[in-house]
XYZ file of C-alpha atoms in Angstrom:
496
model
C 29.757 93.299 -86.302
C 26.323 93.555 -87.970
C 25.752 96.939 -90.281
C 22.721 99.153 -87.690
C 21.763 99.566 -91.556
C 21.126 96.001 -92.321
C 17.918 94.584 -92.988
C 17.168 90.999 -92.142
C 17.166 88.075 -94.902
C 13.128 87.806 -95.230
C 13.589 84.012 -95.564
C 15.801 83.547 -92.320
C 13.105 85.910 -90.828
C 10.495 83.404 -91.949
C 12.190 80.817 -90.808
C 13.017 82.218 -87.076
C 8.999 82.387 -87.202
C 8.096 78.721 -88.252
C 10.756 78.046 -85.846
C 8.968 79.983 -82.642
C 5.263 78.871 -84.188
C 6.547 75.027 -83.463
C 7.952 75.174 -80.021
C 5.078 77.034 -79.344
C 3.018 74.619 -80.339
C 4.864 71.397 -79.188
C 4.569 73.210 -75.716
C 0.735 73.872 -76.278
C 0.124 70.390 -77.218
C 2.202 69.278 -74.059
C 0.356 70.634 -71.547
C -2.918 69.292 -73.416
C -1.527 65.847 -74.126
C -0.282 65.127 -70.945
C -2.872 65.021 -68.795
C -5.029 63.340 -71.488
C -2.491 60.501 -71.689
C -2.189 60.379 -67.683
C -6.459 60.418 -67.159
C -7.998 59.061 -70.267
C -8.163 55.129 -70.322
C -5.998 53.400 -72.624
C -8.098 51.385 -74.905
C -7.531 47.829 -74.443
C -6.865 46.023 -77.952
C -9.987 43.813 -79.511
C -14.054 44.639 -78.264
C -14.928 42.469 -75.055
C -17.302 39.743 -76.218
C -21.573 39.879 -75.418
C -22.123 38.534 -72.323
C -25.312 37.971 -72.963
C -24.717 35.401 -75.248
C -23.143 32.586 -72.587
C -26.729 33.031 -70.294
C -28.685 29.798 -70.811
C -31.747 29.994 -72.580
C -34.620 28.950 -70.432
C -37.394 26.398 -72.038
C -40.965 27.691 -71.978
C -43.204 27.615 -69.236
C -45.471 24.480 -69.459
C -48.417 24.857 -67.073
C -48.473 22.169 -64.533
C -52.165 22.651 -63.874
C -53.492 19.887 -66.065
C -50.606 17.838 -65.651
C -50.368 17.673 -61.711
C -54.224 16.969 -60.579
C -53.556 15.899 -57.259
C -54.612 14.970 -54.076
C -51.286 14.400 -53.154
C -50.992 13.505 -49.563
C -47.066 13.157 -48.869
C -44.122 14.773 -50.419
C -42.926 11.130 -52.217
C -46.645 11.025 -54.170
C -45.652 14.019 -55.527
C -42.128 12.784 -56.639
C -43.560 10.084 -58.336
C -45.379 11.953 -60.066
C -43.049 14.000 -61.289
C -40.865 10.977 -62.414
C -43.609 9.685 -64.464
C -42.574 12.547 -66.950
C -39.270 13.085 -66.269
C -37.886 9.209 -65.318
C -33.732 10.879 -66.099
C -34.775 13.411 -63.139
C -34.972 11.101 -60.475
C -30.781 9.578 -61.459
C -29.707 12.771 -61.617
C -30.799 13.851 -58.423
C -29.358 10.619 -56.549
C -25.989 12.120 -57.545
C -26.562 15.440 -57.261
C -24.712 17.380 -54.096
C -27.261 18.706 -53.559
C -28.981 15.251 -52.822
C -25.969 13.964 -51.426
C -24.577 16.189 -49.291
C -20.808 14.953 -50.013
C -18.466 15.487 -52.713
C -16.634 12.228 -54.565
C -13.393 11.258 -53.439
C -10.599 13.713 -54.224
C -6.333 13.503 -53.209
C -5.630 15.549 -50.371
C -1.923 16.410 -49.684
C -1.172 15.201 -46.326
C -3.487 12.385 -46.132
C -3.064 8.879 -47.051
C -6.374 7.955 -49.181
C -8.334 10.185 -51.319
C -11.172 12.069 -49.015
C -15.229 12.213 -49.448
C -15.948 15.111 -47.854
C -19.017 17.854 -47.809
C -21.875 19.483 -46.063
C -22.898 15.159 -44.903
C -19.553 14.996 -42.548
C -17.819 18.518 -41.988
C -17.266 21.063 -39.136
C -17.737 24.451 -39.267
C -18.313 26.679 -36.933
C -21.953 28.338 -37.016
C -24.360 25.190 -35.676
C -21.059 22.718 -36.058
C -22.396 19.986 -38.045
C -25.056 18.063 -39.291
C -24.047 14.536 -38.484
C -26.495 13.761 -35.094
C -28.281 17.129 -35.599
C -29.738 15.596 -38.712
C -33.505 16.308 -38.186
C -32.861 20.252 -37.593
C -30.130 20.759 -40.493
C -31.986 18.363 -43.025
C -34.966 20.891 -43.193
C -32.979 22.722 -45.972
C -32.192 18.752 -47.613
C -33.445 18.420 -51.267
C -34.728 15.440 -50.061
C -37.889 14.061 -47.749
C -36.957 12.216 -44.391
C -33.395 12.687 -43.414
C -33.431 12.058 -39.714
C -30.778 9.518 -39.390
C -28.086 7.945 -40.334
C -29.977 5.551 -42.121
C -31.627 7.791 -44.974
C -31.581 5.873 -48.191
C -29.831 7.673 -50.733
C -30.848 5.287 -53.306
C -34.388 6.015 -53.229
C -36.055 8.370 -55.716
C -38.836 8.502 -53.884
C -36.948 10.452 -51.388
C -36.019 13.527 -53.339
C -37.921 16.890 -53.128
C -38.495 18.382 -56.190
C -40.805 21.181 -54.911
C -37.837 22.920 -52.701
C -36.004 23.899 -55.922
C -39.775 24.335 -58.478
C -42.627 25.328 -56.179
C -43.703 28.921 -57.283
C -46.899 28.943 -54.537
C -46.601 29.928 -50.718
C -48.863 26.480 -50.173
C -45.502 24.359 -49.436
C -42.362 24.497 -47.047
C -40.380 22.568 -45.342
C -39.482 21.559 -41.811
C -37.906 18.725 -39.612
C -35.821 16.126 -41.496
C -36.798 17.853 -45.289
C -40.371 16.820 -44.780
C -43.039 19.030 -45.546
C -44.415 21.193 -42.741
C -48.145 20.895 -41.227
C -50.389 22.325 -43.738
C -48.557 22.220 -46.769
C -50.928 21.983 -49.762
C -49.060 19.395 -52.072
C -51.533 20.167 -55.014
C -51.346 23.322 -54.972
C -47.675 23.842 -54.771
C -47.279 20.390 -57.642
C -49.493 22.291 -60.127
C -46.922 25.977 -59.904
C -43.700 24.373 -60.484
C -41.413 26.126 -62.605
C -38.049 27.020 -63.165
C -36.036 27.917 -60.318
C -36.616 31.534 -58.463
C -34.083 33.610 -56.538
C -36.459 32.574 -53.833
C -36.228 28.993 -54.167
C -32.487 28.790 -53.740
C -32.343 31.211 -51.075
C -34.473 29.473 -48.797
C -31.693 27.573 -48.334
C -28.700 29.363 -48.981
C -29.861 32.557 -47.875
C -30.861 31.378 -44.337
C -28.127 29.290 -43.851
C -26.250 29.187 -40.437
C -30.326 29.571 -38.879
C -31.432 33.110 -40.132
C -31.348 35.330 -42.850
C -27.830 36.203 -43.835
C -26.248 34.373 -41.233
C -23.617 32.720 -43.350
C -22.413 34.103 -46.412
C -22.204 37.465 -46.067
C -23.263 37.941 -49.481
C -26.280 36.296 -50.023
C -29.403 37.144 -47.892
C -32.861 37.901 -48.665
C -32.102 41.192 -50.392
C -31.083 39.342 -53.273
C -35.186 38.318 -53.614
C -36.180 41.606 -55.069
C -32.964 43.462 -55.333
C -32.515 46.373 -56.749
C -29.229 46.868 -58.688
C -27.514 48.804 -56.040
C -28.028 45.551 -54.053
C -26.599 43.386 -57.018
C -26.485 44.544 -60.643
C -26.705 41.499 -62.087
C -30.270 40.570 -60.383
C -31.105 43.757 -59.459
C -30.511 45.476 -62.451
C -30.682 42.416 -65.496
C -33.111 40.219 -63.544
C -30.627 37.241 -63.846
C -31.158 34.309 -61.658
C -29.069 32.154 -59.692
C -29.103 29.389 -62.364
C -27.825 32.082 -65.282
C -24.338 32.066 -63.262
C -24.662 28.747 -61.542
C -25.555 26.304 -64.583
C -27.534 23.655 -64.046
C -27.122 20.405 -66.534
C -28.730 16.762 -65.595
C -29.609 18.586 -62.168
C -26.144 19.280 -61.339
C -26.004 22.781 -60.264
C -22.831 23.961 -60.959
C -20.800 26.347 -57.781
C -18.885 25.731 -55.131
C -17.469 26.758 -51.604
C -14.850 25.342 -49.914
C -16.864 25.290 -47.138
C -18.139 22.063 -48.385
C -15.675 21.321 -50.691
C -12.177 20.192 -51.374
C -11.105 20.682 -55.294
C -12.322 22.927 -57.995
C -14.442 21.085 -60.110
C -17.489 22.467 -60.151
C -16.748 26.329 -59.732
C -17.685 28.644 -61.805
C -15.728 32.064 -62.699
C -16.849 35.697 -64.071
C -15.183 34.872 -67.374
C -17.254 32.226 -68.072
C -19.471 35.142 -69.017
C -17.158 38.113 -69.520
C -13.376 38.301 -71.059
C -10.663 38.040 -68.981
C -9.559 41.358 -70.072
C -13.091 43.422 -69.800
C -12.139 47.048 -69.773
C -11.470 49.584 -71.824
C -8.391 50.811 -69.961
C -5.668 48.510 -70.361
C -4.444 49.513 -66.968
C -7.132 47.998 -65.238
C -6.681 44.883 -67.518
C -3.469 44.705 -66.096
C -4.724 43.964 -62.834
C -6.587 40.669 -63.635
C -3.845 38.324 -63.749
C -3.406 39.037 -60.025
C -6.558 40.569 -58.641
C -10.191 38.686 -58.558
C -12.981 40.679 -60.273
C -15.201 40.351 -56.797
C -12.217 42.500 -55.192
C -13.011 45.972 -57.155
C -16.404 44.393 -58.004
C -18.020 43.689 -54.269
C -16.088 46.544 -51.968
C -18.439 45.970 -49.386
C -20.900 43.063 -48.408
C -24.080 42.612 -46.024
C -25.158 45.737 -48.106
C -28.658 45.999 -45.771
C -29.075 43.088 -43.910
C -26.830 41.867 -41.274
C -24.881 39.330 -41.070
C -22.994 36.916 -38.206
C -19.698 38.197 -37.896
C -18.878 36.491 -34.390
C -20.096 33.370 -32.614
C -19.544 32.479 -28.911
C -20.612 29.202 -27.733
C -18.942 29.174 -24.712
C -21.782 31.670 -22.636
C -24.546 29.139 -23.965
C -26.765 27.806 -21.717
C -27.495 31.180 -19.204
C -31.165 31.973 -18.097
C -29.644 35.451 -16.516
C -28.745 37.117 -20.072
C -31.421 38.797 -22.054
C -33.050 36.404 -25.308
C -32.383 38.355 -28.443
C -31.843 37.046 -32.254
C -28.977 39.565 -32.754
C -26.498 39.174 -29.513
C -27.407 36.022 -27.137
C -29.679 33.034 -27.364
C -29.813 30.223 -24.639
C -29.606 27.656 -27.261
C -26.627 29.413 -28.816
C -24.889 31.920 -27.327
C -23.363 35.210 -27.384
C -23.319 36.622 -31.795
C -22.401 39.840 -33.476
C -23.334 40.756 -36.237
C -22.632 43.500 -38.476
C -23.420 45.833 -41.890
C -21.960 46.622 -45.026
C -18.849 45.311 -44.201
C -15.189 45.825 -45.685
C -13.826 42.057 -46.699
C -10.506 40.781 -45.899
C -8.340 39.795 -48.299
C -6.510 36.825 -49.108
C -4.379 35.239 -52.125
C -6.644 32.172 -53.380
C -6.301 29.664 -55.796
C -9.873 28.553 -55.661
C -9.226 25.601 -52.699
C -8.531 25.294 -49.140
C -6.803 24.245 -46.529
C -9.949 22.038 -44.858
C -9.901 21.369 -41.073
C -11.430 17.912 -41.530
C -12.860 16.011 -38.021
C -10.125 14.476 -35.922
C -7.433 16.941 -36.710
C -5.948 18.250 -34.472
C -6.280 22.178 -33.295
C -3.777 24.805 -33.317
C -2.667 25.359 -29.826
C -1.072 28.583 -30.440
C -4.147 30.684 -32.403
C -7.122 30.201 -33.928
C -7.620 27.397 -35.761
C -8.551 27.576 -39.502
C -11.429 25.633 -40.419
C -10.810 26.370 -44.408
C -7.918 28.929 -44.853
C -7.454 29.824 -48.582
C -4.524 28.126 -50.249
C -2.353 30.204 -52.845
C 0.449 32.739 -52.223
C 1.911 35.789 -54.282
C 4.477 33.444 -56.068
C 1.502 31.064 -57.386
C 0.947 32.656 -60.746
C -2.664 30.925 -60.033
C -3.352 32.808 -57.147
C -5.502 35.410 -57.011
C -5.964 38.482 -54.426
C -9.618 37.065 -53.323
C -12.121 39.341 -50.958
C -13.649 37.079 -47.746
C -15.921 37.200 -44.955
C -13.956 35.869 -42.248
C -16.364 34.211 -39.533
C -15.310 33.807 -35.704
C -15.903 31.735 -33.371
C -15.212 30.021 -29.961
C -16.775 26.542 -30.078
C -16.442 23.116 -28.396
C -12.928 21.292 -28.065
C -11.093 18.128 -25.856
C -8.574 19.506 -24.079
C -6.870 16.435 -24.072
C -6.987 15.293 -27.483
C -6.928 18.784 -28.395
C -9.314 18.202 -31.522
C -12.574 19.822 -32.127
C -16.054 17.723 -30.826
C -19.368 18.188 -32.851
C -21.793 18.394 -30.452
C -25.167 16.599 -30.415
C -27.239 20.005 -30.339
C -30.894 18.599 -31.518
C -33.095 15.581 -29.927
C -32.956 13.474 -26.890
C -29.629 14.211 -25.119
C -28.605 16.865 -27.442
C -27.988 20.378 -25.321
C -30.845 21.945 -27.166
C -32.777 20.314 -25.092
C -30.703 19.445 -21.910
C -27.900 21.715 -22.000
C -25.435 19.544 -20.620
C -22.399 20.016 -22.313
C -20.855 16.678 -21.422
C -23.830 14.774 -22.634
C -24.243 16.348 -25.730
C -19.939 16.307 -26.768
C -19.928 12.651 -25.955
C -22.790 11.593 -27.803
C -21.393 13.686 -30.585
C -18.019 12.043 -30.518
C -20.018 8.892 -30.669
C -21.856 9.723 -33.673
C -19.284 10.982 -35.727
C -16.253 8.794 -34.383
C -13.928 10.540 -32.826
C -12.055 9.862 -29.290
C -13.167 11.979 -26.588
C -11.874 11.931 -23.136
C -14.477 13.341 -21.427
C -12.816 16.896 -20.346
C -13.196 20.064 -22.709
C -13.140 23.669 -23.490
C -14.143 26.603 -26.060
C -11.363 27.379 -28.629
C -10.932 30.130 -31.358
C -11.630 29.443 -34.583
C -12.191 31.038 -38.312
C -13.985 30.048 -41.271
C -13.662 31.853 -44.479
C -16.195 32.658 -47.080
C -15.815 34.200 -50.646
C -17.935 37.264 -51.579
C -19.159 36.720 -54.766
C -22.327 37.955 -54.987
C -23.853 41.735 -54.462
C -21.577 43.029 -57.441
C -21.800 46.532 -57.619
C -22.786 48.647 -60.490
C -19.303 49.672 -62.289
C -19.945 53.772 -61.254
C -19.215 51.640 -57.541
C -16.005 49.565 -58.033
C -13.365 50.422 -55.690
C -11.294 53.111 -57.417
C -7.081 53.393 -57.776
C -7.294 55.225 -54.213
C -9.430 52.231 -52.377
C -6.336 50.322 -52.617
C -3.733 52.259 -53.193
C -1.795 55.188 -51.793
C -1.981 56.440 -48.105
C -5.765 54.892 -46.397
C -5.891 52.575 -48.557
C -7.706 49.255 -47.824
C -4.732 46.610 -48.459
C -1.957 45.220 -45.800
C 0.630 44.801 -48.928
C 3.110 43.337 -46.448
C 0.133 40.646 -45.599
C -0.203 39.864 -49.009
C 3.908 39.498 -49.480
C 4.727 42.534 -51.050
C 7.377 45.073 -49.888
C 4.688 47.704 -50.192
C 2.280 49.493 -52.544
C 2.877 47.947 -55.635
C 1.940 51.019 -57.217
C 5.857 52.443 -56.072
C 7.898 49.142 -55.552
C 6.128 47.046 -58.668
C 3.636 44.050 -58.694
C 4.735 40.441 -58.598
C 5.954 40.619 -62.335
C 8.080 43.153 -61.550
C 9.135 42.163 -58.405
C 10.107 38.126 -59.950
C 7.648 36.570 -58.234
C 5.850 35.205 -60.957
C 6.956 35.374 -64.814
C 5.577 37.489 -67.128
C 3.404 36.378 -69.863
């Protein structure tokens, strides 16, 4: 029993002190630390490369005033003309896609000889097809004179160079790629520059027949954007040809829309790193999440675009004409606004619906479903506008008929169904017994463009966590792979 007398050691009394100082101050720093280490990004190891430095540098503007003198009275004078500079030009073009309309011959699983295929000979299903409709759907041809089956891809004469370089409002196109009524060939020759935003959206963003019909992503908002729109050409000013590289005129992108492989896609890290944030825990999302998923949460940011197509109610006099819900030519449409994607694992290709298959009796049929799954370490969670339809079928055959739609016989003009399927099935080869119907099907198209500014990205919640946007199950996981692991963790795919 300690003395009531006794005084304390002065060193163990010290010592109790440093003592009570340090778990005081382990405890301070705790609650400090914690939260720090729970909210503030981890820093991911090594500075993310300039972007900047992978945008091509564009040659100086040469004034074509001088050069191009004119009168040039057809669309081929002005070719030639521009071949008498550039003679490579004219070659490249003849093998462009863009020129051609159809990709080289590529293995297929399933299918016995490698397949041509592109925009020259598929289905989809907005207008259906070019192949008989040629006069109407070559108007956005980089070419002159498409209105048959007999256009001569081998002559240079035939390529339009002003669709891609005109800078004037003197020039556009109509019926088979020729210039329209009125066009003034000088003046548009002597402003050709570089390509605009404009130029390649006359085509791209009006594909489908309108403005933002098709893609979802690209309409004519993307002319003068501002960055809330798209930061890239809203906010930087880049063009479509700082992304989508252009060498010996082959523009480099690709949808499987049109196409069957990967060879000519292009990817955000061709630009940025694969690992571009500063928080390694958003790194760790890129081995299994596309950048466009956070990037573009939402697309048709202002305009509309065609989220539904039904051509079965075609043809009526007793439904009200309007652009946005029915046309006699076309049917019954809806379209819609600043729409949340769905979401699909992709490994960049697609399962192609290819004329002559055959449909899928019990659902919609997919024209071009992604391929890729959560076990394909290549796959990627990719966001899509998913396009619906009801469109023309033999009920017998059970495949999908391409319509003639434009020209004599074609139901544009006579809107007689039978006439127009069986000159169709003429055209483009395929059996047709005469009897048919309307079936369901979907087309899928990447979002890509319209990135949002980074303050916009979808955050942790937008995915995760009770309301968040993601069927997990859809995807293959058990659930929110913020509680039951990602595919690493789960042995899906290995670990790196």
């Amino acid at each position: 029993m300690q003395d009531p007398g006794h005084v304390p050691d002065e060193k163990a009394s010290k010592r109790l002190l440093r003592r009570d100082f340090l778990i005081g101050l382990i405890a301070i720093l705790v609650v400090i630390l914690v939260p720090i280490i729970i909210f503030v990004p981890l820093r991911s190891p090594g500075a993310p490369s300039d972007p900047w430095s992978h945008v091509p540098e564009k040659l100086g503007h040469t004034d074509h005033t001088a050069l191009m003198p004119g009168t040039y009275e057809t669309g081929q004078e002005v070719t030639r003309a521009c071949l008498e500079c550039h003679p490579d030009a004219g070659e490249d073009m003849l093998h462009s896609e863009h020129f051609t309309w159809v990709n080289d011959p590529v293995p297929i699983a399933g299918r016995q000889e490698p397949v041509a295929f592109g925009k020259k000979n598929s289905i989809n299903n907005f207008c259906l097809g070019v192949q008989g409709n040629w006069p109407k759907c070559t108007t956005c041809h980089a070419g002159y004179g498409w209105s048959d089956e007999n256009f001569d891809f081998t002559n240079e004469d035939n390529i339009d160079c002003l669709v891609c370089h005109n800078q004037s409002d003197a020039y556009a196109k109509g019926e088979s790629g020729d210039p329209v009524e009125g066009s003034d060939l000088t003046v548009a020759a002597q402003s050709v520059a570089n390509p605009s935003r404009w130029n390649c959206g006359q085509c791209h963003f009006e594909g489908g027949g309108g403005n933002g019909v098709k893609h979802g992503d690209l309409d004519d908002t993307l002319i003068y954007p501002d960055e809330n729109i798209d930061v890239h050409m809203g906010k930087y000013d880049l063009v479509c040809t700082d992304c989508h590289k252009t060498e010996d005129h082959n523009i480099k992108g690709t949808a499987t829309s049109v196409a069957l492989d990967t060879h000519n896609q292009i990817f955000c890290t061709d630009c940025h790193d694969s690992k571009p944030h500063e928080d390694e825990r958003l790194n760790g999302h890129t081995d299994a999440v596309a950048c466009q998923t956070c990037h573009v949460p939402e697309y048709a940011l202002k305009d509309p675009t065609k989220m539904w197509w039904d051509w079965s109610t075609a043809g009526s006099d007793s439904i009200p004409q309007d652009h946005y819900t029915y046309l006699k030519i076309k049917g019954s449409f809806v379209y819609d606004t600043k729409v949340t994607p769905e979401y699909s694992w992709n490994d960049g290709t697609a399962d192609r619906y290819l004329l002559g298959d055959p449909i899928d009796t019990d659902g919609p049929t997919p024209l071009n479903k992604p391929n890729g799954g959560i076990t394909d370490p290549g796959s990627k969670i990719w966001p899509f506008k998913v396009h619906r339809a009801k469109q023309p079928y033999d009920t017998v055959n059970n495949i999908l008929i391409q319509p003639k739609l434009a020209g004599e016989g074609g139901y544009w003009v006579d809107f007689d169904w039978p006439t127009a399927l069986r000159l169709g099935a003429e055209i483009t080869g395929l059996d047709y017994s005469g009897e048919y119907g309307f079936t369901r099907t979907d087309m899928w198209w990447p979002i890509t463009h319209m990135v949002q500014p980074a303050e916009k990205a979808l955050q942790c919640n937008g995915c995760h966590g009770d309301g968040g946007r993601f069927d997990w199950e859809a995807l293959g996981y058990p659930g929110d792979p913020m509680f039951s692991g990602g595919r690493v963790d789960l042995g899906l795919v290995g670990g790196k």
